[in-house]
Amino acid sequence: MKKITYILAVAALVGTTLFTSCKSQGVDDNPPTIRFDPDSTTATKGPGEIINFRVILKSNGDKKLDKLDITRQYGSTAASFKSENLTGTILYYDVIDTIPFGINTVKYSFTLSKANGKTATKEFTINVKQPITWGAIKHHAESFEMDNQITPSGSQFWGLSLTNTALDIAAAKTNADKIDFVFGHRAALDGGAFFGAPNSADAAVIYDNTGTNKLSTWSIRNKTLFKTTTLTPAQFASCTSDSMILAQTAMGVNNDSYKTVKADEVVAFITASGKKGLFKVNGVSGSFDSNAAGKINFDLISAAK
């Protein structure tokens, strides 16, 4: 018995050739079939919950399955999820996925084809139940400023558990476990102004060169992650619960620095301790190329829990 195994980012596809055609003439013109286990085409889940169901793909004859195309649709936005060439006459596809925040439905569409040209399609829809109340938010900073490395006696380091005062590198070193954010300027060709994690390469280029307090001498350098969003300043200002924060941090927050800082951009972040939040850039000044002192000014909120 031949076994085929294929592992995807959020699903596993395994199959075994078990069936041959029952047709006496040996001509297989049967269409394939798609079935779900559990035997339903819908499910209800909450944001952040795991969806897990099996898709059974069957040839219904001696012609092998040929291809499986899958799309995943968040609300009204559909995108290709996976397209895979197949072999065998019966295959099992296990869907394991996380329901993101900020949407009402997730729809998976499966299109199966086999070697005789016949096809089958089937959809599975998750209705996303929204909580009666969302969590609270915490306003950490409004019009908060941090200096770049060129500013004399500047303060380029800060963390959510600190008071609303940025620290210079000497004070930051003694509070290394509390530092979540670093601000500085690189050359324009390297992205210019950046807002990064203490463990980021951008922070190391600027703050790990010389001195007894350079980053490589710190006891810990926290790993904060960032993602640029498409939120507007008005949408940021309208945030009154953690729903927007959770929606923006549900996926794609995987950069250790936010580069080429621009006014009016809204950026999502997750700290090393798991704190999730958003900050809106009010303004940025300074330049590495012209050796100009500068600052970043921003507002920052986080999910309270």
PDB file of C-alpha atoms in Angstrom:
ATOM      1  CA  MET A   1       0.000   0.000   0.000  1.00  0.00           C
ATOM      2  CA  LYS A   2       1.439   3.330  -1.064  1.00  0.00           C
ATOM      3  CA  LYS A   3       1.193   6.257   1.349  1.00  0.00           C
ATOM      4  CA  ILE A   4       1.582   9.915   0.403  1.00  0.00           C
ATOM      5  CA  THR A   5       2.121  12.629   2.999  1.00  0.00           C
ATOM      6  CA  TYR A   6       2.217  16.388   2.434  1.00  0.00           C
ATOM      7  CA  ILE A   7       2.420  18.982   5.200  1.00  0.00           C
ATOM      8  CA  LEU A   8       1.105  22.542   4.721  1.00  0.00           C
ATOM      9  CA  ALA A   9       1.347  25.660   6.892  1.00  0.00           C
ATOM     10  CA  VAL A  10      -2.053  25.019   8.435  1.00  0.00           C
ATOM     11  CA  ALA A  11      -3.089  21.637   7.070  1.00  0.00           C
ATOM     12  CA  ALA A  12      -1.913  18.115   6.362  1.00  0.00           C
ATOM     13  CA  LEU A  13      -2.789  16.100   3.283  1.00  0.00           C
ATOM     14  CA  VAL A  14      -2.395  12.342   3.493  1.00  0.00           C
ATOM     15  CA  GLY A  15      -3.637   9.686   1.138  1.00  0.00           C
ATOM     16  CA  THR A  16      -3.652   6.020   0.319  1.00  0.00           C
ATOM     17  CA  THR A  17      -4.621   4.337  -2.942  1.00  0.00           C
ATOM     18  CA  LEU A  18      -7.447   2.089  -1.817  1.00  0.00           C
ATOM     19  CA  PHE A  19     -10.034   1.983  -4.558  1.00  0.00           C
ATOM     20  CA  THR A  20     -10.232   0.831  -8.158  1.00  0.00           C
ATOM     21  CA  SER A  21     -13.081   1.188 -10.589  1.00  0.00           C
ATOM     22  CA  CYS A  22     -16.117  -1.006 -10.145  1.00  0.00           C
ATOM     23  CA  LYS A  23     -17.069  -0.561 -13.791  1.00  0.00           C
ATOM     24  CA  SER A  24     -16.903  -3.794 -15.769  1.00  0.00           C
ATOM     25  CA  GLN A  25     -15.734  -1.995 -18.899  1.00  0.00           C
ATOM     26  CA  GLY A  26     -12.788  -0.404 -17.048  1.00  0.00           C
ATOM     27  CA  VAL A  27     -13.899   3.063 -18.188  1.00  0.00           C
ATOM     28  CA  ASP A  28     -13.917   5.611 -15.381  1.00  0.00           C
ATOM     29  CA  ASP A  29     -16.098   8.624 -16.134  1.00  0.00           C
ATOM     30  CA  ASN A  30     -17.189   9.162 -12.521  1.00  0.00           C
ATOM     31  CA  PRO A  31     -16.815  12.618 -10.963  1.00  0.00           C
ATOM     32  CA  PRO A  32     -14.850  12.891  -7.717  1.00  0.00           C
ATOM     33  CA  THR A  33     -16.541  13.754  -4.430  1.00  0.00           C
ATOM     34  CA  ILE A  34     -15.683  15.972  -1.475  1.00  0.00           C
ATOM     35  CA  ARG A  35     -16.974  15.216   2.013  1.00  0.00           C
ATOM     36  CA  PHE A  36     -16.329  16.866   5.378  1.00  0.00           C
ATOM     37  CA  ASP A  37     -15.780  15.202   8.732  1.00  0.00           C
ATOM     38  CA  PRO A  38     -17.619  16.208  10.879  1.00  0.00           C
ATOM     39  CA  ASP A  39     -20.382  15.918   8.285  1.00  0.00           C
ATOM     40  CA  SER A  40     -21.387  19.562   8.101  1.00  0.00           C
ATOM     41  CA  THR A  41     -20.699  22.555   5.877  1.00  0.00           C
ATOM     42  CA  THR A  42     -20.759  25.157   8.661  1.00  0.00           C
ATOM     43  CA  ALA A  43     -19.339  25.794  12.113  1.00  0.00           C
ATOM     44  CA  THR A  44     -19.482  28.599  14.656  1.00  0.00           C
ATOM     45  CA  LYS A  45     -16.316  29.832  16.352  1.00  0.00           C
ATOM     46  CA  GLY A  46     -15.138  32.890  18.210  1.00  0.00           C
ATOM     47  CA  PRO A  47     -12.223  35.163  17.258  1.00  0.00           C
ATOM     48  CA  GLY A  48      -8.899  33.566  18.162  1.00  0.00           C
ATOM     49  CA  GLU A  49     -10.348  30.052  18.367  1.00  0.00           C
ATOM     50  CA  ILE A  50      -9.058  27.066  16.394  1.00  0.00           C
ATOM     51  CA  ILE A  51     -11.037  25.521  13.539  1.00  0.00           C
ATOM     52  CA  ASN A  52     -10.274  21.881  12.762  1.00  0.00           C
ATOM     53  CA  PHE A  53     -12.060  19.692  10.247  1.00  0.00           C
ATOM     54  CA  ARG A  54     -11.169  16.934   7.791  1.00  0.00           C
ATOM     55  CA  VAL A  55     -11.834  17.014   4.040  1.00  0.00           C
ATOM     56  CA  ILE A  56     -12.218  13.602   2.400  1.00  0.00           C
ATOM     57  CA  LEU A  57     -11.358  13.606  -1.308  1.00  0.00           C
ATOM     58  CA  LYS A  58     -12.476  10.552  -3.269  1.00  0.00           C
ATOM     59  CA  SER A  59     -11.984   9.600  -6.918  1.00  0.00           C
ATOM     60  CA  ASN A  60     -14.865   7.084  -7.136  1.00  0.00           C
ATOM     61  CA  GLY A  61     -13.055   5.106  -9.812  1.00  0.00           C
ATOM     62  CA  ASP A  62      -9.669   3.962 -11.031  1.00  0.00           C
ATOM     63  CA  LYS A  63      -8.631   7.376 -12.373  1.00  0.00           C
ATOM     64  CA  LYS A  64      -6.430   9.194  -9.884  1.00  0.00           C
ATOM     65  CA  LEU A  65      -7.178  12.510  -8.308  1.00  0.00           C
ATOM     66  CA  ASP A  66      -5.321  15.247 -10.141  1.00  0.00           C
ATOM     67  CA  LYS A  67      -5.503  18.620  -8.381  1.00  0.00           C
ATOM     68  CA  LEU A  68      -6.969  20.414  -5.375  1.00  0.00           C
ATOM     69  CA  ASP A  69      -7.485  24.194  -5.391  1.00  0.00           C
ATOM     70  CA  ILE A  70      -8.474  25.958  -2.184  1.00  0.00           C
ATOM     71  CA  THR A  71      -9.450  29.546  -1.501  1.00  0.00           C
ATOM     72  CA  ARG A  72      -9.949  31.077   1.943  1.00  0.00           C
ATOM     73  CA  GLN A  73     -12.263  34.063   2.186  1.00  0.00           C
ATOM     74  CA  TYR A  74     -12.254  36.461   5.133  1.00  0.00           C
ATOM     75  CA  GLY A  75     -15.581  38.302   5.027  1.00  0.00           C
ATOM     76  CA  SER A  76     -15.854  39.531   1.432  1.00  0.00           C
ATOM     77  CA  THR A  77     -12.141  39.184   0.656  1.00  0.00           C
ATOM     78  CA  ALA A  78     -11.085  35.935  -0.993  1.00  0.00           C
ATOM     79  CA  ALA A  79      -7.548  34.800  -1.669  1.00  0.00           C
ATOM     80  CA  SER A  80      -5.892  31.654  -2.972  1.00  0.00           C
ATOM     81  CA  PHE A  81      -5.020  29.427  -0.047  1.00  0.00           C
ATOM     82  CA  LYS A  82      -3.363  26.433  -1.697  1.00  0.00           C
ATOM     83  CA  SER A  83      -3.146  24.674  -5.038  1.00  0.00           C
ATOM     84  CA  GLU A  84      -1.734  21.183  -4.993  1.00  0.00           C
ATOM     85  CA  ASN A  85      -1.144  18.384  -7.479  1.00  0.00           C
ATOM     86  CA  LEU A  86      -2.453  15.055  -6.195  1.00  0.00           C
ATOM     87  CA  THR A  87      -1.937  11.353  -6.607  1.00  0.00           C
ATOM     88  CA  GLY A  88      -4.040   8.469  -5.328  1.00  0.00           C
ATOM     89  CA  THR A  89      -7.765   7.757  -5.320  1.00  0.00           C
ATOM     90  CA  ILE A  90      -8.655   8.780  -1.799  1.00  0.00           C
ATOM     91  CA  LEU A  91      -7.006  11.577   0.180  1.00  0.00           C
ATOM     92  CA  TYR A  92      -7.589  13.265   3.527  1.00  0.00           C
ATOM     93  CA  TYR A  93      -6.952  16.975   4.013  1.00  0.00           C
ATOM     94  CA  ASP A  94      -6.947  18.227   7.608  1.00  0.00           C
ATOM     95  CA  VAL A  95      -7.703  21.933   7.957  1.00  0.00           C
ATOM     96  CA  ILE A  96      -6.290  23.469  11.135  1.00  0.00           C
ATOM     97  CA  ASP A  97      -6.571  27.225  11.232  1.00  0.00           C
ATOM     98  CA  THR A  98      -7.011  30.122  13.653  1.00  0.00           C
ATOM     99  CA  ILE A  99     -10.030  32.391  13.355  1.00  0.00           C
ATOM    100  CA  PRO A 100      -8.790  35.992  13.058  1.00  0.00           C
ATOM    101  CA  PHE A 101     -10.313  38.947  14.831  1.00  0.00           C
ATOM    102  CA  GLY A 102     -12.332  41.636  13.096  1.00  0.00           C
ATOM    103  CA  ILE A 103     -14.331  39.472  10.652  1.00  0.00           C
ATOM    104  CA  ASN A 104     -17.765  37.814  10.690  1.00  0.00           C
ATOM    105  CA  THR A 105     -17.189  34.823   8.388  1.00  0.00           C
ATOM    106  CA  VAL A 106     -14.429  32.603   7.055  1.00  0.00           C
ATOM    107  CA  LYS A 107     -15.213  30.537   3.976  1.00  0.00           C
ATOM    108  CA  TYR A 108     -13.056  27.731   2.546  1.00  0.00           C
ATOM    109  CA  SER A 109     -13.804  26.720  -1.066  1.00  0.00           C
ATOM    110  CA  PHE A 110     -12.466  23.402  -2.374  1.00  0.00           C
ATOM    111  CA  THR A 111     -12.276  22.476  -6.069  1.00  0.00           C
ATOM    112  CA  LEU A 112     -11.173  18.909  -6.788  1.00  0.00           C
ATOM    113  CA  SER A 113     -10.315  17.506 -10.222  1.00  0.00           C
ATOM    114  CA  LYS A 114      -9.308  14.033 -11.388  1.00  0.00           C
ATOM    115  CA  ALA A 115      -7.464  12.591 -14.345  1.00  0.00           C
ATOM    116  CA  ASN A 116     -10.644  12.053 -16.400  1.00  0.00           C
ATOM    117  CA  GLY A 117     -11.364  15.799 -16.336  1.00  0.00           C
ATOM    118  CA  LYS A 118     -14.296  15.570 -13.925  1.00  0.00           C
ATOM    119  CA  THR A 119     -14.453  18.055 -11.039  1.00  0.00           C
ATOM    120  CA  ALA A 120     -16.246  18.661  -7.750  1.00  0.00           C
ATOM    121  CA  THR A 121     -16.587  21.733  -5.549  1.00  0.00           C
ATOM    122  CA  LYS A 122     -17.677  22.242  -1.969  1.00  0.00           C
ATOM    123  CA  GLU A 123     -17.558  25.033   0.610  1.00  0.00           C
ATOM    124  CA  PHE A 124     -17.148  25.155   4.367  1.00  0.00           C
ATOM    125  CA  THR A 125     -18.191  28.335   6.204  1.00  0.00           C
ATOM    126  CA  ILE A 126     -17.297  29.428   9.719  1.00  0.00           C
ATOM    127  CA  ASN A 127     -19.625  31.974  11.278  1.00  0.00           C
ATOM    128  CA  VAL A 128     -17.569  34.056  13.682  1.00  0.00           C
ATOM    129  CA  LYS A 129     -19.486  34.884  16.836  1.00  0.00           C
ATOM    130  CA  GLN A 130     -18.569  38.214  18.349  1.00  0.00           C
ATOM    131  CA  PRO A 131     -18.344  38.673  22.112  1.00  0.00           C
ATOM    132  CA  ILE A 132     -21.055  40.742  23.790  1.00  0.00           C
ATOM    133  CA  THR A 133     -18.377  43.049  25.109  1.00  0.00           C
ATOM    134  CA  TRP A 134     -14.774  43.516  24.073  1.00  0.00           C
ATOM    135  CA  GLY A 135     -11.893  44.158  26.429  1.00  0.00           C
ATOM    136  CA  ALA A 136     -10.725  47.564  27.587  1.00  0.00           C
ATOM    137  CA  ILE A 137      -7.763  49.465  26.187  1.00  0.00           C
ATOM    138  CA  LYS A 138      -5.018  51.343  27.987  1.00  0.00           C
ATOM    139  CA  HIS A 139      -3.732  54.698  26.803  1.00  0.00           C
ATOM    140  CA  HIS A 140       0.010  54.489  27.454  1.00  0.00           C
ATOM    141  CA  ALA A 141       1.156  57.623  25.710  1.00  0.00           C
ATOM    142  CA  GLU A 142      -0.178  60.677  23.914  1.00  0.00           C
ATOM    143  CA  SER A 143       2.186  62.911  21.963  1.00  0.00           C
ATOM    144  CA  PHE A 144       5.044  60.876  23.433  1.00  0.00           C
ATOM    145  CA  GLU A 145       8.530  61.684  22.166  1.00  0.00           C
ATOM    146  CA  MET A 146      11.747  59.739  21.766  1.00  0.00           C
ATOM    147  CA  ASP A 147      15.028  61.130  20.418  1.00  0.00           C
ATOM    148  CA  ASN A 148      17.298  59.779  17.715  1.00  0.00           C
ATOM    149  CA  GLN A 149      20.925  58.875  18.378  1.00  0.00           C
ATOM    150  CA  ILE A 150      22.215  62.212  17.056  1.00  0.00           C
ATOM    151  CA  THR A 151      20.325  64.257  19.654  1.00  0.00           C
ATOM    152  CA  PRO A 152      22.683  65.448  22.433  1.00  0.00           C
ATOM    153  CA  SER A 153      21.831  63.743  25.749  1.00  0.00           C
ATOM    154  CA  GLY A 154      18.967  62.054  23.931  1.00  0.00           C
ATOM    155  CA  SER A 155      16.529  59.435  25.209  1.00  0.00           C
ATOM    156  CA  GLN A 156      15.980  56.688  22.677  1.00  0.00           C
ATOM    157  CA  PHE A 157      14.581  53.769  24.752  1.00  0.00           C
ATOM    158  CA  TRP A 158      11.187  53.093  26.321  1.00  0.00           C
ATOM    159  CA  GLY A 159       8.876  50.311  27.496  1.00  0.00           C
ATOM    160  CA  LEU A 160       5.194  49.915  28.329  1.00  0.00           C
ATOM    161  CA  SER A 161       5.888  49.150  31.993  1.00  0.00           C
ATOM    162  CA  LEU A 162       7.896  52.349  32.433  1.00  0.00           C
ATOM    163  CA  THR A 163       6.541  55.778  33.226  1.00  0.00           C
ATOM    164  CA  ASN A 164       5.997  58.158  30.333  1.00  0.00           C
ATOM    165  CA  THR A 165       9.636  59.124  30.104  1.00  0.00           C
ATOM    166  CA  ALA A 166      12.075  57.749  27.541  1.00  0.00           C
ATOM    167  CA  LEU A 167      15.497  56.657  28.817  1.00  0.00           C
ATOM    168  CA  ASP A 168      19.021  57.182  27.562  1.00  0.00           C
ATOM    169  CA  ILE A 169      21.142  54.114  26.890  1.00  0.00           C
ATOM    170  CA  ALA A 170      22.755  54.034  30.358  1.00  0.00           C
ATOM    171  CA  ALA A 171      19.415  54.092  32.170  1.00  0.00           C
ATOM    172  CA  ALA A 172      17.930  51.701  29.620  1.00  0.00           C
ATOM    173  CA  LYS A 173      20.637  49.140  30.293  1.00  0.00           C
ATOM    174  CA  THR A 174      19.735  49.030  33.988  1.00  0.00           C
ATOM    175  CA  ASN A 175      16.088  48.542  32.952  1.00  0.00           C
ATOM    176  CA  ALA A 176      16.797  46.176  30.057  1.00  0.00           C
ATOM    177  CA  ASP A 177      13.964  43.800  30.932  1.00  0.00           C
ATOM    178  CA  LYS A 178      11.460  46.690  30.632  1.00  0.00           C
ATOM    179  CA  ILE A 179      12.633  48.148  27.303  1.00  0.00           C
ATOM    180  CA  ASP A 180      10.272  47.335  24.411  1.00  0.00           C
ATOM    181  CA  PHE A 181      11.072  50.096  21.883  1.00  0.00           C
ATOM    182  CA  VAL A 182      14.153  51.748  20.399  1.00  0.00           C
ATOM    183  CA  PHE A 183      14.122  54.779  18.095  1.00  0.00           C
ATOM    184  CA  GLY A 184      16.895  55.924  15.786  1.00  0.00           C
ATOM    185  CA  HIS A 185      17.977  56.884  12.308  1.00  0.00           C
ATOM    186  CA  ARG A 186      19.817  54.827   9.737  1.00  0.00           C
ATOM    187  CA  ALA A 187      20.914  56.005   6.298  1.00  0.00           C
ATOM    188  CA  ALA A 188      18.061  56.673   3.896  1.00  0.00           C
ATOM    189  CA  LEU A 189      19.178  53.705   1.773  1.00  0.00           C
ATOM    190  CA  ASP A 190      18.754  51.497   4.857  1.00  0.00           C
ATOM    191  CA  GLY A 191      15.280  52.753   5.689  1.00  0.00           C
ATOM    192  CA  GLY A 192      15.939  56.030   7.473  1.00  0.00           C
ATOM    193  CA  ALA A 193      14.012  56.496  10.721  1.00  0.00           C
ATOM    194  CA  PHE A 194      13.180  53.233  12.483  1.00  0.00           C
ATOM    195  CA  PHE A 195      11.233  52.148  15.556  1.00  0.00           C
ATOM    196  CA  GLY A 196      12.588  48.778  16.565  1.00  0.00           C
ATOM    197  CA  ALA A 197      12.955  46.040  19.127  1.00  0.00           C
ATOM    198  CA  PRO A 198      16.036  46.095  21.381  1.00  0.00           C
ATOM    199  CA  ASN A 199      17.109  42.822  19.728  1.00  0.00           C
ATOM    200  CA  SER A 200      16.646  44.096  16.159  1.00  0.00           C
ATOM    201  CA  ALA A 201      19.443  44.421  13.625  1.00  0.00           C
ATOM    202  CA  ASP A 202      18.555  48.084  13.112  1.00  0.00           C
ATOM    203  CA  ALA A 203      18.989  48.826  16.812  1.00  0.00           C
ATOM    204  CA  ALA A 204      22.303  46.940  16.872  1.00  0.00           C
ATOM    205  CA  VAL A 205      23.726  48.922  13.942  1.00  0.00           C
ATOM    206  CA  ILE A 206      23.166  52.192  15.806  1.00  0.00           C
ATOM    207  CA  TYR A 207      23.439  51.308  19.501  1.00  0.00           C
ATOM    208  CA  ASP A 208      25.903  48.409  19.659  1.00  0.00           C
ATOM    209  CA  ASN A 209      29.111  50.069  18.507  1.00  0.00           C
ATOM    210  CA  THR A 210      31.051  51.454  21.461  1.00  0.00           C
ATOM    211  CA  GLY A 211      30.765  52.184  25.163  1.00  0.00           C
ATOM    212  CA  THR A 212      30.090  50.239  28.330  1.00  0.00           C
ATOM    213  CA  ASN A 213      26.326  50.458  27.778  1.00  0.00           C
ATOM    214  CA  LYS A 214      26.128  49.200  24.188  1.00  0.00           C
ATOM    215  CA  LEU A 215      23.367  46.689  23.475  1.00  0.00           C
ATOM    216  CA  SER A 216      25.575  43.600  23.505  1.00  0.00           C
ATOM    217  CA  THR A 217      26.360  44.286  27.182  1.00  0.00           C
ATOM    218  CA  TRP A 218      22.689  44.253  28.213  1.00  0.00           C
ATOM    219  CA  SER A 219      21.382  41.363  30.312  1.00  0.00           C
ATOM    220  CA  ILE A 220      18.415  40.937  27.939  1.00  0.00           C
ATOM    221  CA  ARG A 221      17.199  42.500  24.707  1.00  0.00           C
ATOM    222  CA  ASN A 222      13.457  42.111  24.318  1.00  0.00           C
ATOM    223  CA  LYS A 223      11.889  40.886  21.093  1.00  0.00           C
ATOM    224  CA  THR A 224       9.087  43.248  20.082  1.00  0.00           C
ATOM    225  CA  LEU A 225       7.418  42.625  16.712  1.00  0.00           C
ATOM    226  CA  PHE A 226       5.732  45.139  14.385  1.00  0.00           C
ATOM    227  CA  LYS A 227       3.350  45.340  11.421  1.00  0.00           C
ATOM    228  CA  THR A 228       2.336  48.399   9.414  1.00  0.00           C
ATOM    229  CA  THR A 229      -1.466  48.579   9.131  1.00  0.00           C
ATOM    230  CA  THR A 230      -3.835  50.354   6.749  1.00  0.00           C
ATOM    231  CA  LEU A 231      -5.695  52.050   9.606  1.00  0.00           C
ATOM    232  CA  THR A 232      -6.177  55.793   9.358  1.00  0.00           C
ATOM    233  CA  PRO A 233      -5.565  58.282  12.184  1.00  0.00           C
ATOM    234  CA  ALA A 234      -9.350  58.709  12.455  1.00  0.00           C
ATOM    235  CA  GLN A 235      -9.849  54.965  12.882  1.00  0.00           C
ATOM    236  CA  PHE A 236      -7.111  54.872  15.515  1.00  0.00           C
ATOM    237  CA  ALA A 237      -8.809  57.722  17.364  1.00  0.00           C
ATOM    238  CA  SER A 238     -12.129  55.851  17.286  1.00  0.00           C
ATOM    239  CA  CYS A 239     -10.706  52.802  19.063  1.00  0.00           C
ATOM    240  CA  THR A 240     -12.608  52.346  22.335  1.00  0.00           C
ATOM    241  CA  SER A 241     -12.125  48.603  22.915  1.00  0.00           C
ATOM    242  CA  ASP A 242      -9.466  45.996  22.176  1.00  0.00           C
ATOM    243  CA  SER A 243     -11.315  44.666  19.092  1.00  0.00           C
ATOM    244  CA  MET A 244      -9.268  46.767  16.669  1.00  0.00           C
ATOM    245  CA  ILE A 245      -6.017  45.856  18.420  1.00  0.00           C
ATOM    246  CA  LEU A 246      -6.795  42.145  18.390  1.00  0.00           C
ATOM    247  CA  ALA A 247      -7.830  42.276  14.728  1.00  0.00           C
ATOM    248  CA  GLN A 248      -4.581  43.962  13.686  1.00  0.00           C
ATOM    249  CA  THR A 249      -2.325  41.689  15.757  1.00  0.00           C
ATOM    250  CA  ALA A 250      -4.037  38.408  14.814  1.00  0.00           C
ATOM    251  CA  MET A 251      -1.595  37.770  11.970  1.00  0.00           C
ATOM    252  CA  GLY A 252       1.397  39.213  10.142  1.00  0.00           C
ATOM    253  CA  VAL A 253       3.110  40.861  13.120  1.00  0.00           C
ATOM    254  CA  ASN A 254       6.574  39.455  12.402  1.00  0.00           C
ATOM    255  CA  ASN A 255       9.043  42.308  11.790  1.00  0.00           C
ATOM    256  CA  ASP A 256      11.527  43.243  14.504  1.00  0.00           C
ATOM    257  CA  SER A 257      11.516  46.877  13.394  1.00  0.00           C
ATOM    258  CA  TYR A 258       9.233  49.361  11.678  1.00  0.00           C
ATOM    259  CA  LYS A 259      11.349  51.208   9.106  1.00  0.00           C
ATOM    260  CA  THR A 260      10.949  54.389   7.095  1.00  0.00           C
ATOM    261  CA  VAL A 261       8.738  55.916   9.781  1.00  0.00           C
ATOM    262  CA  LYS A 262       6.020  58.185   8.371  1.00  0.00           C
ATOM    263  CA  ALA A 263       3.563  60.583   9.990  1.00  0.00           C
ATOM    264  CA  ASP A 264      -0.061  59.367  10.208  1.00  0.00           C
ATOM    265  CA  GLU A 265       0.843  55.681   9.895  1.00  0.00           C
ATOM    266  CA  VAL A 266      -0.669  53.268  12.411  1.00  0.00           C
ATOM    267  CA  VAL A 267       1.515  50.337  13.432  1.00  0.00           C
ATOM    268  CA  ALA A 268       0.590  47.166  15.324  1.00  0.00           C
ATOM    269  CA  PHE A 269       2.999  45.573  17.796  1.00  0.00           C
ATOM    270  CA  ILE A 270       3.361  42.626  20.145  1.00  0.00           C
ATOM    271  CA  THR A 271       5.928  42.839  22.943  1.00  0.00           C
ATOM    272  CA  ALA A 272       8.068  39.994  24.240  1.00  0.00           C
ATOM    273  CA  SER A 273       5.677  39.636  27.179  1.00  0.00           C
ATOM    274  CA  GLY A 274       2.711  39.290  24.802  1.00  0.00           C
ATOM    275  CA  LYS A 275       1.263  42.774  25.213  1.00  0.00           C
ATOM    276  CA  LYS A 276      -0.596  43.800  22.033  1.00  0.00           C
ATOM    277  CA  GLY A 277      -1.175  47.343  20.880  1.00  0.00           C
ATOM    278  CA  LEU A 278      -1.167  50.067  18.250  1.00  0.00           C
ATOM    279  CA  PHE A 279       0.692  53.320  17.902  1.00  0.00           C
ATOM    280  CA  LYS A 280       0.036  56.252  15.579  1.00  0.00           C
ATOM    281  CA  VAL A 281       2.957  58.340  14.366  1.00  0.00           C
ATOM    282  CA  ASN A 282       2.237  62.044  14.766  1.00  0.00           C
ATOM    283  CA  GLY A 283       5.544  63.234  13.359  1.00  0.00           C
ATOM    284  CA  VAL A 284       9.178  62.341  12.786  1.00  0.00           C
ATOM    285  CA  SER A 285      12.278  64.485  12.225  1.00  0.00           C
ATOM    286  CA  GLY A 286      16.031  64.119  11.906  1.00  0.00           C
ATOM    287  CA  SER A 287      18.410  62.422   9.492  1.00  0.00           C
ATOM    288  CA  PHE A 288      21.407  60.119   9.624  1.00  0.00           C
ATOM    289  CA  ASP A 289      22.660  61.303   6.236  1.00  0.00           C
ATOM    290  CA  SER A 290      22.777  64.977   7.263  1.00  0.00           C
ATOM    291  CA  ASN A 291      23.680  64.181  10.892  1.00  0.00           C
ATOM    292  CA  ALA A 292      20.538  65.991  12.074  1.00  0.00           C
ATOM    293  CA  ALA A 293      19.057  65.547  15.533  1.00  0.00           C
ATOM    294  CA  GLY A 294      15.422  64.457  15.527  1.00  0.00           C
ATOM    295  CA  LYS A 295      12.488  62.855  17.288  1.00  0.00           C
ATOM    296  CA  ILE A 296       9.511  60.596  16.839  1.00  0.00           C
ATOM    297  CA  ASN A 297       6.193  61.729  18.303  1.00  0.00           C
ATOM    298  CA  PHE A 298       3.409  59.174  18.687  1.00  0.00           C
ATOM    299  CA  ASP A 299       0.266  58.060  20.528  1.00  0.00           C
ATOM    300  CA  LEU A 300       0.139  54.491  21.840  1.00  0.00           C
ATOM    301  CA  ILE A 301      -2.609  52.198  23.147  1.00  0.00           C
ATOM    302  CA  SER A 302      -2.634  48.540  24.149  1.00  0.00           C
ATOM    303  CA  ALA A 303      -5.122  45.845  25.083  1.00  0.00           C
ATOM    304  CA  ALA A 304      -5.609  46.124  28.843  1.00  0.00           C
ATOM    305  CA  LYS A 305      -5.510  42.373  29.449  1.00  0.00           C
TER     306      LYS A 305
END
